Short mmCIF file of C-alpha atoms in Angstrom, two decimals:
data_model
loop_
_atom_site.label_atom_id
_atom_site.label_comp_id
_atom_site.label_asym_id
_atom_site.label_seq_id
_atom_site.Cartn_x
_atom_site.Cartn_y
_atom_site.Cartn_z
CA MET L 1 113.23 78.53 110.49
CA VAL L 2 113.88 81.75 112.75
CA SER L 3 112.20 81.42 115.97
CA GLN L 4 111.30 84.14 118.55
CA SER L 5 114.26 83.29 120.59
CA ASP L 6 116.62 84.19 117.77
CA PHE L 7 115.96 88.08 117.65
CA LYS L 8 115.46 90.87 120.01
CA GLN L 9 113.15 93.78 120.25
CA ILE L 10 115.18 96.99 120.03
CA ASP L 11 112.30 99.44 119.70
CA LYS L 12 108.61 99.48 119.85
CA TYR L 13 108.22 98.51 116.35
CA VAL L 14 111.85 97.15 115.64
CA TYR L 15 113.15 93.91 115.80
CA GLU L 16 116.70 92.57 115.00
CA ILE L 17 118.34 89.30 114.08
CA PRO L 18 121.78 89.69 115.25
CA GLN L 19 124.65 89.15 112.88
CA SER L 20 125.82 86.34 115.19
CA PHE L 21 122.76 84.36 114.37
CA ARG L 22 124.62 82.76 111.50
CA ALA L 23 128.18 82.59 110.59
CA ASP L 24 127.46 83.62 106.96
CA MET L 25 125.60 86.87 107.91
CA ARG L 26 127.57 89.94 106.85
CA VAL L 27 125.35 92.46 108.73
CA PRO L 28 122.26 91.95 111.21
CA ALA L 29 118.85 91.81 109.88
CA ARG L 30 116.16 94.31 111.19
CA PHE L 31 112.34 94.18 110.73
CA TYR L 32 109.37 96.17 111.58
CA ALA L 33 106.28 94.55 113.21
CA ASP L 34 103.77 94.78 116.06
CA PRO L 35 102.97 91.55 118.02
CA ASP L 36 100.19 90.43 115.75
CA LEU L 37 102.27 90.92 112.58
CA LEU L 38 105.13 89.29 114.04
CA GLU L 39 102.94 86.18 114.63
CA ASN L 40 102.19 86.33 110.84
CA MET L 41 105.91 86.45 110.09
CA LEU L 42 106.73 83.35 112.10
CA GLY L 43 104.17 81.28 110.11
CA ASP L 44 106.43 81.25 106.95
CA LYS L 45 110.06 81.39 105.78
CA SER L 46 110.22 85.25 105.39
CA LEU L 47 112.50 85.76 108.48
CA GLU L 48 114.80 83.02 107.28
CA GLN L 49 114.86 84.57 103.71
CA LEU L 50 115.58 87.96 105.30
CA ALA L 51 118.46 86.39 107.23
CA ASN L 52 119.70 84.93 104.08
CA THR L 53 119.82 88.35 102.35
CA ALA L 54 122.20 89.62 105.13
CA THR L 55 124.78 87.14 103.57
CA LEU L 56 124.89 89.16 100.04
CA PRO L 57 128.36 90.51 99.30
CA GLY L 58 128.53 94.28 99.75
CA VAL L 59 125.31 94.50 101.84
CA VAL L 60 125.30 97.84 103.71
CA ASN L 61 124.19 98.29 107.35
CA TYR L 62 121.31 95.87 107.64
CA ALA L 63 119.20 93.64 105.66
CA LEU L 64 115.63 95.23 106.09
CA ALA L 65 112.03 94.00 106.04
CA MET L 66 108.85 96.08 106.31
CA PRO L 67 105.81 95.01 108.45
CA ASP L 68 104.14 93.67 105.27
CA ILE L 69 106.96 91.12 104.81
CA HIS L 70 106.06 87.50 103.47
CA GLN L 71 107.79 84.76 101.74
CA GLY L 72 108.87 85.39 98.18
CA TYR L 73 111.36 84.12 95.58
CA GLY L 74 114.81 84.16 97.37
CA PHE L 75 114.27 87.52 98.98
CA PRO L 76 111.07 88.00 101.24
CA ILE L 77 108.63 90.22 99.68
CA GLY L 78 108.66 93.51 101.81
CA GLY L 79 112.65 93.27 101.75
CA VAL L 80 115.00 96.24 101.39
CA VAL L 81 118.66 95.54 100.75
CA ALA L 82 121.21 98.12 99.93
CA THR L 83 124.64 96.89 98.45
CA ALA L 84 127.69 99.01 98.03
CA TRP L 85 128.44 100.53 94.60
CA PRO L 86 130.19 99.30 92.65
CA ASP L 87 131.67 96.07 94.23
CA GLY L 88 128.43 94.90 95.90
CA VAL L 89 125.88 92.65 94.04
CA ILE L 90 122.64 92.95 92.32
CA SER L 91 120.12 90.09 92.36
CA PRO L 92 117.10 89.70 90.09
CA GLY L 93 115.51 88.05 92.98
CA GLY L 94 115.66 91.14 94.96
CA VAL L 95 113.72 93.07 92.47
CA GLY L 96 111.16 90.24 91.77
CA TYR L 97 109.48 88.95 88.55
CA ASP L 98 107.20 91.80 88.05
CA ILE L 99 109.67 94.60 87.66
CA ASN L 100 108.35 98.03 88.66
CA CYS L 101 104.93 96.58 89.61
CA GLY L 102 103.72 99.86 91.45
CA VAL L 103 100.84 102.11 92.30
CA ARG L 104 99.46 105.26 90.65
CA LEU L 105 96.95 107.49 92.34
CA LEU L 106 94.56 109.71 90.40
CA ALA L 107 92.05 112.16 91.85
CA THR L 108 89.02 113.99 90.78
CA HIS L 109 87.15 117.11 92.06
CA LEU L 110 84.19 114.79 92.50
CA HIS L 111 82.26 113.88 95.82
CA GLN L 112 81.26 110.34 96.15
CA GLN L 113 77.54 111.38 96.05
CA GLU L 114 77.95 113.02 92.65
CA VAL L 115 79.36 109.79 91.13
CA ALA L 116 77.01 107.22 92.97
CA PRO L 117 74.30 107.20 90.45
CA TYR L 118 76.71 106.46 87.73
CA LEU L 119 79.19 104.10 89.61
CA ASN L 120 77.77 101.00 88.00
CA ASP L 121 78.27 102.15 84.63
CA LEU L 122 81.66 103.66 85.43
CA ALA L 123 82.93 100.17 86.76
CA THR L 124 81.61 98.41 83.33
CA MET L 125 83.22 101.13 81.25
CA LEU L 126 86.58 100.76 83.14
CA TYR L 127 86.42 97.09 82.61
CA HIS L 128 85.71 97.51 79.01
CA HIS L 129 88.68 100.08 78.19
CA CYS L 130 91.22 98.31 80.66
CA PRO L 131 91.91 94.87 79.50
CA SER L 132 92.55 92.32 82.41
CA GLY L 133 93.50 88.64 82.79
CA VAL L 134 96.46 86.37 82.30
CA GLY L 135 98.28 86.99 78.82
CA LYS L 136 95.64 89.62 77.76
CA GLY L 137 96.57 91.97 75.02
CA GLY L 138 95.53 95.64 74.92
CA HIS L 139 94.19 98.10 72.38
CA VAL L 140 97.71 99.71 71.80
CA LYS L 141 99.23 98.47 68.37
CA LEU L 142 103.05 99.14 68.28
CA LYS L 143 104.69 99.82 64.98
CA PRO L 144 108.13 97.92 64.17
CA GLY L 145 110.65 99.13 66.44
CA GLU L 146 108.33 101.05 68.61
CA LEU L 147 108.49 98.74 71.54
CA GLU L 148 112.33 99.45 71.72
CA ARG L 149 111.70 103.18 71.82
CA LEU L 150 108.84 102.50 74.47
CA VAL L 151 111.24 100.65 76.87
CA GLU L 152 114.11 103.18 76.46
CA THR L 153 112.00 106.26 77.13
CA GLY L 154 109.01 105.03 79.31
CA ALA L 155 106.31 107.51 79.93
CA ARG L 156 107.86 109.96 77.65
CA TRP L 157 106.96 107.67 74.70
CA ALA L 158 103.35 107.76 76.17
CA LEU L 159 103.52 111.69 75.99
CA LYS L 160 104.40 111.63 72.41
CA ARG L 161 101.65 109.07 71.59
CA GLY L 162 99.02 111.38 73.54
CA PHE L 163 98.46 109.10 76.35
CA ALA L 164 100.07 111.54 79.06
CA THR L 165 100.31 115.16 80.03
CA GLU L 166 103.56 116.81 81.01
CA GLU L 167 102.12 117.15 84.74
CA ASP L 168 101.62 113.26 84.78
CA LEU L 169 105.20 112.80 84.11
CA VAL L 170 106.36 115.26 86.68
CA ARG L 171 104.25 113.29 89.32
CA THR L 172 105.75 109.99 88.54
CA GLU L 173 108.87 108.47 90.13
CA GLU L 174 111.86 109.26 87.88
CA ASN L 175 109.48 111.34 85.73
CA GLY L 176 108.52 108.16 84.36
CA CYS L 177 111.75 107.05 82.72
CA ILE L 178 114.94 105.63 84.26
CA GLU L 179 117.93 106.56 82.07
CA GLY L 180 120.39 103.68 80.92
CA ALA L 181 117.64 101.16 79.59
CA ASP L 182 118.77 99.29 76.89
CA ALA L 183 116.44 97.27 74.55
CA GLY L 184 119.35 95.48 73.03
CA LEU L 185 119.97 93.62 76.20
CA VAL L 186 116.35 92.23 76.21
CA SER L 187 115.56 88.74 74.66
CA GLU L 188 113.27 88.40 71.63
CA ARG L 189 110.91 86.45 73.78
CA ALA L 190 110.53 89.22 76.36
CA LYS L 191 109.80 91.55 73.45
CA LYS L 192 107.38 89.33 71.92
CA ARG L 193 105.53 88.87 75.37
CA GLY L 194 105.51 92.72 75.76
CA GLN L 195 104.41 93.62 72.22
CA ASP L 196 100.64 93.71 72.70
CA GLN L 197 100.37 94.14 76.32
CA VAL L 198 100.92 97.95 76.99
CA GLY L 199 97.82 99.44 78.64
CA THR L 200 96.73 96.10 80.30
CA LEU L 201 96.17 95.32 83.88
CA GLY L 202 97.15 91.63 84.04
CA ALA L 203 96.04 89.12 86.64
CA GLY L 204 97.08 88.37 90.13
CA ASN L 205 96.97 91.09 92.70
CA HIS L 206 96.64 93.77 90.00
CA PHE L 207 93.66 96.01 89.96
CA ILE L 208 91.99 99.34 89.21
CA GLU L 209 90.15 100.54 92.30
CA VAL L 210 87.66 103.58 92.63
CA ASP L 211 88.09 104.83 96.03
CA GLU L 212 86.49 107.49 98.47
CA VAL L 213 88.64 109.44 100.75
CA ASP L 214 87.41 108.18 104.25
CA GLU L 215 89.47 110.24 106.49
CA VAL L 216 92.32 112.89 106.26
CA PHE L 217 95.18 112.77 109.05
CA ASP L 218 97.45 115.70 107.71
CA GLU L 219 95.38 118.69 106.43
CA THR L 220 98.61 120.25 104.92
CA ALA L 221 99.59 117.29 103.04
CA ALA L 222 96.01 116.67 101.86
CA GLN L 223 95.72 120.05 100.54
CA ARG L 224 99.04 119.80 98.68
CA THR L 225 98.07 116.33 97.08
CA GLY L 226 94.60 117.60 96.33
CA LEU L 227 92.77 115.24 98.72
CA PHE L 228 89.56 115.89 100.71
CA PRO L 229 86.95 113.58 102.67
CA GLY L 230 84.46 112.02 100.39
CA GLN L 231 86.39 112.63 97.37
CA VAL L 232 86.63 110.19 94.58
CA VAL L 233 90.01 108.91 93.50
CA VAL L 234 91.42 105.96 91.46
CA GLN L 235 94.25 103.51 92.13
CA ILE L 236 95.98 101.55 89.41
CA HIS L 237 98.14 98.52 90.63
CA CYS L 238 100.05 96.76 87.90
CA GLY L 239 103.68 96.49 86.50
CA SER L 240 105.60 95.37 83.58
CA ARG L 241 103.53 92.39 82.57
CA GLY L 242 105.04 89.42 80.53
CA PHE L 243 107.82 91.70 79.40
CA GLY L 244 109.32 92.14 82.85
CA HIS L 245 108.63 88.57 84.04
CA GLN L 246 110.53 87.25 80.91
CA ILE L 247 113.64 89.59 81.61
CA CYS L 248 113.63 88.41 85.33
CA SER L 249 113.62 84.76 84.15
CA ASP L 250 116.21 85.38 81.51
CA TYR L 251 118.83 87.03 83.91
CA VAL L 252 118.10 84.52 86.79
CA ASN L 253 119.10 81.75 84.31
CA ARG L 254 122.02 83.76 82.97
CA PHE L 255 123.36 84.56 86.60
CA GLN L 256 122.99 80.79 87.56
CA LYS L 257 125.48 79.98 84.81
CA VAL L 258 128.08 82.71 85.66
CA ILE L 259 127.93 83.08 89.37
CA HIS L 260 130.81 80.64 89.98
CA GLN L 261 133.07 83.06 88.09
CA TYR L 262 132.53 85.52 90.95
CA GLY L 263 133.31 83.17 93.96
CA ILE L 264 130.07 83.95 95.65
CA THR L 265 128.55 81.43 97.88
CA LEU L 266 124.83 81.68 98.84
CA PRO L 267 122.62 79.90 101.23
CA ASP L 268 119.75 79.84 98.66
CA ARG L 269 120.27 79.64 94.85
CA GLU L 270 117.20 81.93 94.38
CA LEU L 271 119.34 84.68 95.73
CA VAL L 272 121.70 84.29 92.65
CA CYS L 273 123.44 87.74 91.93
CA ALA L 274 126.44 89.24 90.29
CA PRO L 275 128.67 92.04 91.02
CA LEU L 276 127.26 95.34 90.04
CA SER L 277 130.37 96.20 88.04
CA SER L 278 130.44 92.80 86.21
CA PRO L 279 129.10 92.52 82.58
CA ALA L 280 126.23 90.48 83.90
CA GLY L 281 125.37 92.88 86.46
CA GLN L 282 125.63 95.68 84.20
CA ASP L 283 123.49 93.98 81.64
CA TYR L 284 120.81 93.00 84.05
CA LEU L 285 120.54 96.80 85.35
CA ALA L 286 120.06 97.99 81.90
CA ALA L 287 117.50 95.32 81.05
CA MET L 288 115.74 95.90 84.26
CA LYS L 289 115.45 99.54 83.59
CA ALA L 290 113.67 98.71 80.25
CA ALA L 291 111.02 96.61 82.12
CA ALA L 292 110.81 99.49 84.53
CA ASN L 293 110.12 101.93 81.64
CA TYR L 294 107.47 99.55 80.18
CA ALA L 295 105.52 99.57 83.51
CA PHE L 296 105.75 103.31 83.70
CA ALA L 297 104.29 103.38 80.21
CA ASN L 298 101.74 100.66 80.98
CA ARG L 299 100.31 102.42 83.90
CA GLN L 300 100.27 105.71 81.76
CA VAL L 301 98.16 104.13 79.09
CA LEU L 302 95.72 102.84 81.57
CA THR L 303 95.52 106.42 83.01
CA TYR L 304 94.46 107.45 79.50
CA HIS L 305 91.79 104.93 79.34
CA ILE L 306 90.48 105.77 82.89
CA ARG L 307 90.19 109.36 81.72
CA ARG L 308 88.35 108.22 78.78
CA SER L 309 86.02 106.14 80.79
CA PHE L 310 85.18 109.10 83.11
CA GLU L 311 84.52 111.17 79.98
CA GLU L 312 82.11 108.71 78.42
CA VAL L 313 80.11 108.02 81.57
CA LEU L 314 80.12 111.32 83.26
CA ALA L 315 80.31 114.15 80.67
CA GLY L 316 77.29 116.36 80.93
CA LYS L 317 76.08 114.64 84.08
CA VAL L 318 78.43 116.31 86.60
CA LYS L 319 80.31 119.61 86.53
CA ASN L 320 83.87 118.52 86.37
CA HIS L 321 84.92 115.04 85.48
CA HIS L 322 88.60 115.91 85.00
CA VAL L 323 90.97 113.19 86.42
CA TYR L 324 94.47 114.12 87.68
CA GLN L 325 97.67 112.45 88.88
CA VAL L 326 98.74 112.58 92.36
CA TYR L 327 101.74 110.31 92.14
CA ASP L 328 103.04 107.12 90.73
CA ILE L 329 105.49 104.77 92.59
CA ALA L 330 107.45 101.60 91.85
CA HIS L 331 107.47 98.68 94.36
CA ASN L 332 109.93 96.23 92.64
CA MET L 333 113.06 97.95 91.64
CA ALA L 334 116.88 98.20 92.34
CA LYS L 335 118.04 101.78 92.07
CA ILE L 336 121.33 103.48 92.41
CA GLU L 337 121.09 106.18 95.04
CA GLU L 338 122.93 108.30 97.36
CA HIS L 339 122.36 107.98 101.07
CA GLU L 340 124.05 109.09 104.35
CA SER L 341 125.53 106.39 106.48
CA GLN L 342 127.45 106.87 109.74
CA GLY L 343 127.92 110.61 108.85
CA ARG L 344 129.18 110.17 105.30
CA LYS L 345 127.52 109.92 102.03
CA ILE L 346 127.56 106.47 100.29
CA LYS L 347 126.45 105.29 96.83
CA VAL L 348 124.33 102.09 96.95
CA CYS L 349 122.19 99.85 94.84
CA VAL L 350 118.88 99.75 97.05
CA HIS L 351 116.83 96.58 96.21
CA ARG L 352 113.29 97.35 97.10
CA LYS L 353 111.09 94.04 96.64
CA GLY L 354 107.61 94.73 97.64
CA ALA L 355 108.73 97.90 99.14
CA THR L 356 108.12 101.56 98.24
CA ARG L 357 110.67 104.39 98.00
CA ALA L 358 109.74 107.08 100.66
CA PHE L 359 112.10 109.96 100.47
CA GLY L 360 111.57 112.50 102.90
CA PRO L 361 111.17 116.34 102.76
CA GLY L 362 113.94 118.08 100.98
CA SER L 363 114.86 115.54 98.32
CA PRO L 364 115.93 117.14 95.28
CA VAL L 365 114.51 114.08 93.18
CA LEU L 366 110.95 115.05 94.15
CA PRO L 367 108.85 117.25 92.20
CA GLY L 368 108.61 120.80 93.45
CA VAL L 369 104.89 120.37 94.68
CA TYR L 370 105.97 117.93 97.20
CA ARG L 371 109.66 118.63 97.80
CA ASP L 372 109.07 120.43 101.23
CA ILE L 373 106.48 117.77 102.60
CA GLY L 374 108.19 114.53 101.43
CA GLN L 375 107.37 112.01 98.78
CA PRO L 376 103.78 110.64 98.53
CA VAL L 377 103.60 106.97 99.33
CA LEU L 378 100.69 104.88 98.06
CA VAL L 379 99.78 101.64 99.95
CA PRO L 380 96.84 99.58 98.50
CA GLY L 381 94.65 97.35 100.50
CA SER L 382 92.96 94.15 99.17
CA MET L 383 89.57 95.03 97.49
CA GLY L 384 87.37 94.96 100.64
CA THR L 385 89.79 96.84 102.85
CA ALA L 386 91.34 100.28 102.99
CA SER L 387 94.31 101.78 101.18
CA TRP L 388 96.42 104.43 102.54
CA VAL L 389 98.36 107.77 101.20
CA LEU L 390 101.42 108.41 103.31
CA LEU L 391 104.60 110.56 103.07
CA GLY L 392 108.21 109.58 103.24
CA THR L 393 110.03 111.07 106.34
CA GLU L 394 113.36 111.85 107.69
CA GLY L 395 112.97 108.65 109.78
CA SER L 396 112.75 106.56 106.51
CA MET L 397 115.98 108.44 105.23
CA ASN L 398 117.75 107.62 108.50
CA GLN L 399 116.45 104.13 109.02
CA THR L 400 115.69 102.37 105.84
CA PHE L 401 117.45 103.86 102.87
CA GLY L 402 114.36 105.86 102.16
CA SER L 403 111.76 103.17 102.01
CA THR L 404 108.58 101.72 103.68
CA CYS L 405 105.75 99.32 103.23
CA HIS L 406 104.01 98.63 99.89
CA GLY L 407 100.72 97.04 100.92
CA ALA L 408 99.02 94.82 103.25
CA GLY L 409 101.15 91.72 102.77
CA ARG L 410 99.93 88.19 101.91
CA MET L 411 99.48 85.89 104.69
CA MET L 412 97.56 82.89 102.92
CA SER L 413 98.83 81.34 99.67
CA ARG L 414 96.68 81.72 96.49
CA SER L 415 95.97 77.95 96.33
CA LYS L 416 94.63 78.02 100.04
CA ALA L 417 92.62 81.19 99.49
CA LYS L 418 90.86 79.43 96.38
CA LYS L 419 90.02 76.26 98.67
CA THR L 420 88.79 78.78 101.48
CA VAL L 421 86.83 81.34 99.58
CA TRP L 422 84.08 80.85 96.82
CA GLY L 423 84.62 83.78 94.26
CA ALA L 424 80.91 84.23 93.55
CA GLU L 425 80.11 84.55 97.26
CA LEU L 426 82.95 86.95 97.79
CA ARG L 427 81.62 89.07 94.91
CA GLU L 428 78.15 89.13 96.67
CA GLU L 429 79.72 90.10 99.83
CA LEU L 430 81.76 92.98 98.43
CA GLU L 431 78.76 94.14 96.35
CA ALA L 432 76.47 93.89 99.51
CA GLY L 433 79.09 96.22 101.18
CA GLY L 434 78.63 98.84 98.32
CA ILE L 435 81.64 97.91 96.29
CA HIS L 436 80.96 97.51 92.62
CA VAL L 437 83.03 94.41 91.37
CA ARG L 438 84.19 93.64 87.78
CA ALA L 439 86.29 90.34 87.31
CA GLY L 440 86.97 88.06 84.55
CA SER L 441 87.45 85.11 86.89
CA MET L 442 85.80 84.11 90.06
CA ALA L 443 88.89 81.91 90.94
CA GLY L 444 91.02 84.99 90.54
CA LEU L 445 88.82 86.87 92.72
CA ALA L 446 88.96 84.26 95.39
CA GLU L 447 92.84 84.25 95.29
CA GLU L 448 92.85 87.87 96.33
CA ALA L 449 90.26 87.81 99.02
CA PRO L 450 90.75 90.40 101.82
CA LEU L 451 91.21 87.38 104.23
CA ALA L 452 94.30 86.32 102.45
CA TYR L 453 96.02 89.50 103.40
CA LYS L 454 97.17 91.12 106.73
CA ASP L 455 95.32 94.01 108.19
CA VAL L 456 96.61 96.97 106.26
CA ASP L 457 95.59 99.41 108.88
CA LYS L 458 97.97 97.64 111.33
CA VAL L 459 100.73 97.78 108.82
CA VAL L 460 100.48 101.39 108.39
CA GLU L 461 100.22 102.01 112.18
CA VAL L 462 103.77 100.26 112.39
CA VAL L 463 105.29 102.46 109.75
CA HIS L 464 103.65 105.54 111.07
CA GLY L 465 104.80 104.62 114.63
CA ALA L 466 108.22 103.74 113.71
CA GLY L 467 108.65 107.02 111.92
CA ILE L 468 109.31 105.45 108.48
CA ALA L 469 106.17 107.08 106.79
CA LYS L 470 103.49 109.48 107.99
CA LYS L 471 99.66 109.08 107.53
CA VAL L 472 97.93 111.55 105.22
CA ALA L 473 94.66 109.98 104.07
CA ARG L 474 92.69 106.71 104.29
CA LEU L 475 90.76 105.49 101.23
CA VAL L 476 87.98 102.89 101.08
CA PRO L 477 86.74 101.08 98.03
CA ILE L 478 83.61 101.64 96.14
CA ALA L 479 84.34 99.82 92.74
CA VAL L 480 87.00 97.26 91.96
CA ILE L 481 88.12 96.10 88.52
CA LYS L 482 90.18 92.83 89.20
CA GLY L 483 93.03 91.61 87.14
#
């Protein structure tokens, strides 16, 4: 375990485990925290896992972790590791099992007071149209061969099927499709698991949440993103369902069988990896892109059903129930990107596991509406707590390969949360606080209790203070549909 004596504070919110900590570390490990969050980090193996990622072949500059870091599979969740292209490695554990788990923020022109009389019906309709639960199938029936087209074209498939608008795609990371996905490199078992799950929420920490904009911190950015105090907005948090999970399992197993061919020695077998340029590395990259595209399409179909819910509940009762997209971002992904390092441009594979891309102003990959202010960053809370809209900054480009936090960060295991919290009581507490709750399982609700997570406001204060994101608006929940 890493102890406090093993690292040093190098800035108000930045700490470093030096390369000399262990002989096998190729670079130092840096993480972002305040004193309270630091105490949480020392309570699990996340900092040890961070040091482990600093041993990966080809790792560039630093192994990094955001203030929402917690223990994960091999890599810590909240970890960011860039490896040199093409000789560095790619690791499925550095992406995670829920490939392209991410967040989409939708907005309305409605004030909370206009929706309040119909909020209970709206929550029920959202729960009805957006299936949730472990292994749950959805309303979309794919024709033979259609799944392959879906995973190779992502949100463009949804556009052709009438589930999306052109504007939705523009306001989605990678326009909702990562080029180079290859359905031929995905197992039949993964395809079978993904066949009927398009447009479903899943379980675990996934949710749809209706929020009210509580406070605006940056008027210019709020106007650009269309946000205002009292406004009703909607978050979707989910990913690639069983399809992505199976792809991760398949390639972890394949990498374990071939890693000896590359002469790579690892401190933890869960870090299993392969050179980016190797056949195994290239195959995983193409399969991972397929899972990422599945997730983009999944959130897009859920968006369609959210619009349908607003239409069915609010049409004729409010002036304008139109729901438009602010942005959609990925949390679990490895992407080939160009960054500046020590005064020169380098091409790297950036693993963001439980971390968010946070490109700053001027990035050519951002949609025109956001290019001069930076990329919207969406940081969901934990049902009873706030969520945040932030912006990427020059600081995130300089310090973290254009990355920042992705959420509050878990600090209590799911099993302990279930022993600590009674789901029915939690629902009563949330509803007494004005939050409408729809959940298929009280045990699942208990697992995701707010007390199982760190204080998201503290996490955001750290990334804002460290300059790797910038506050735009704070959101508070008024209805939760739990996966």
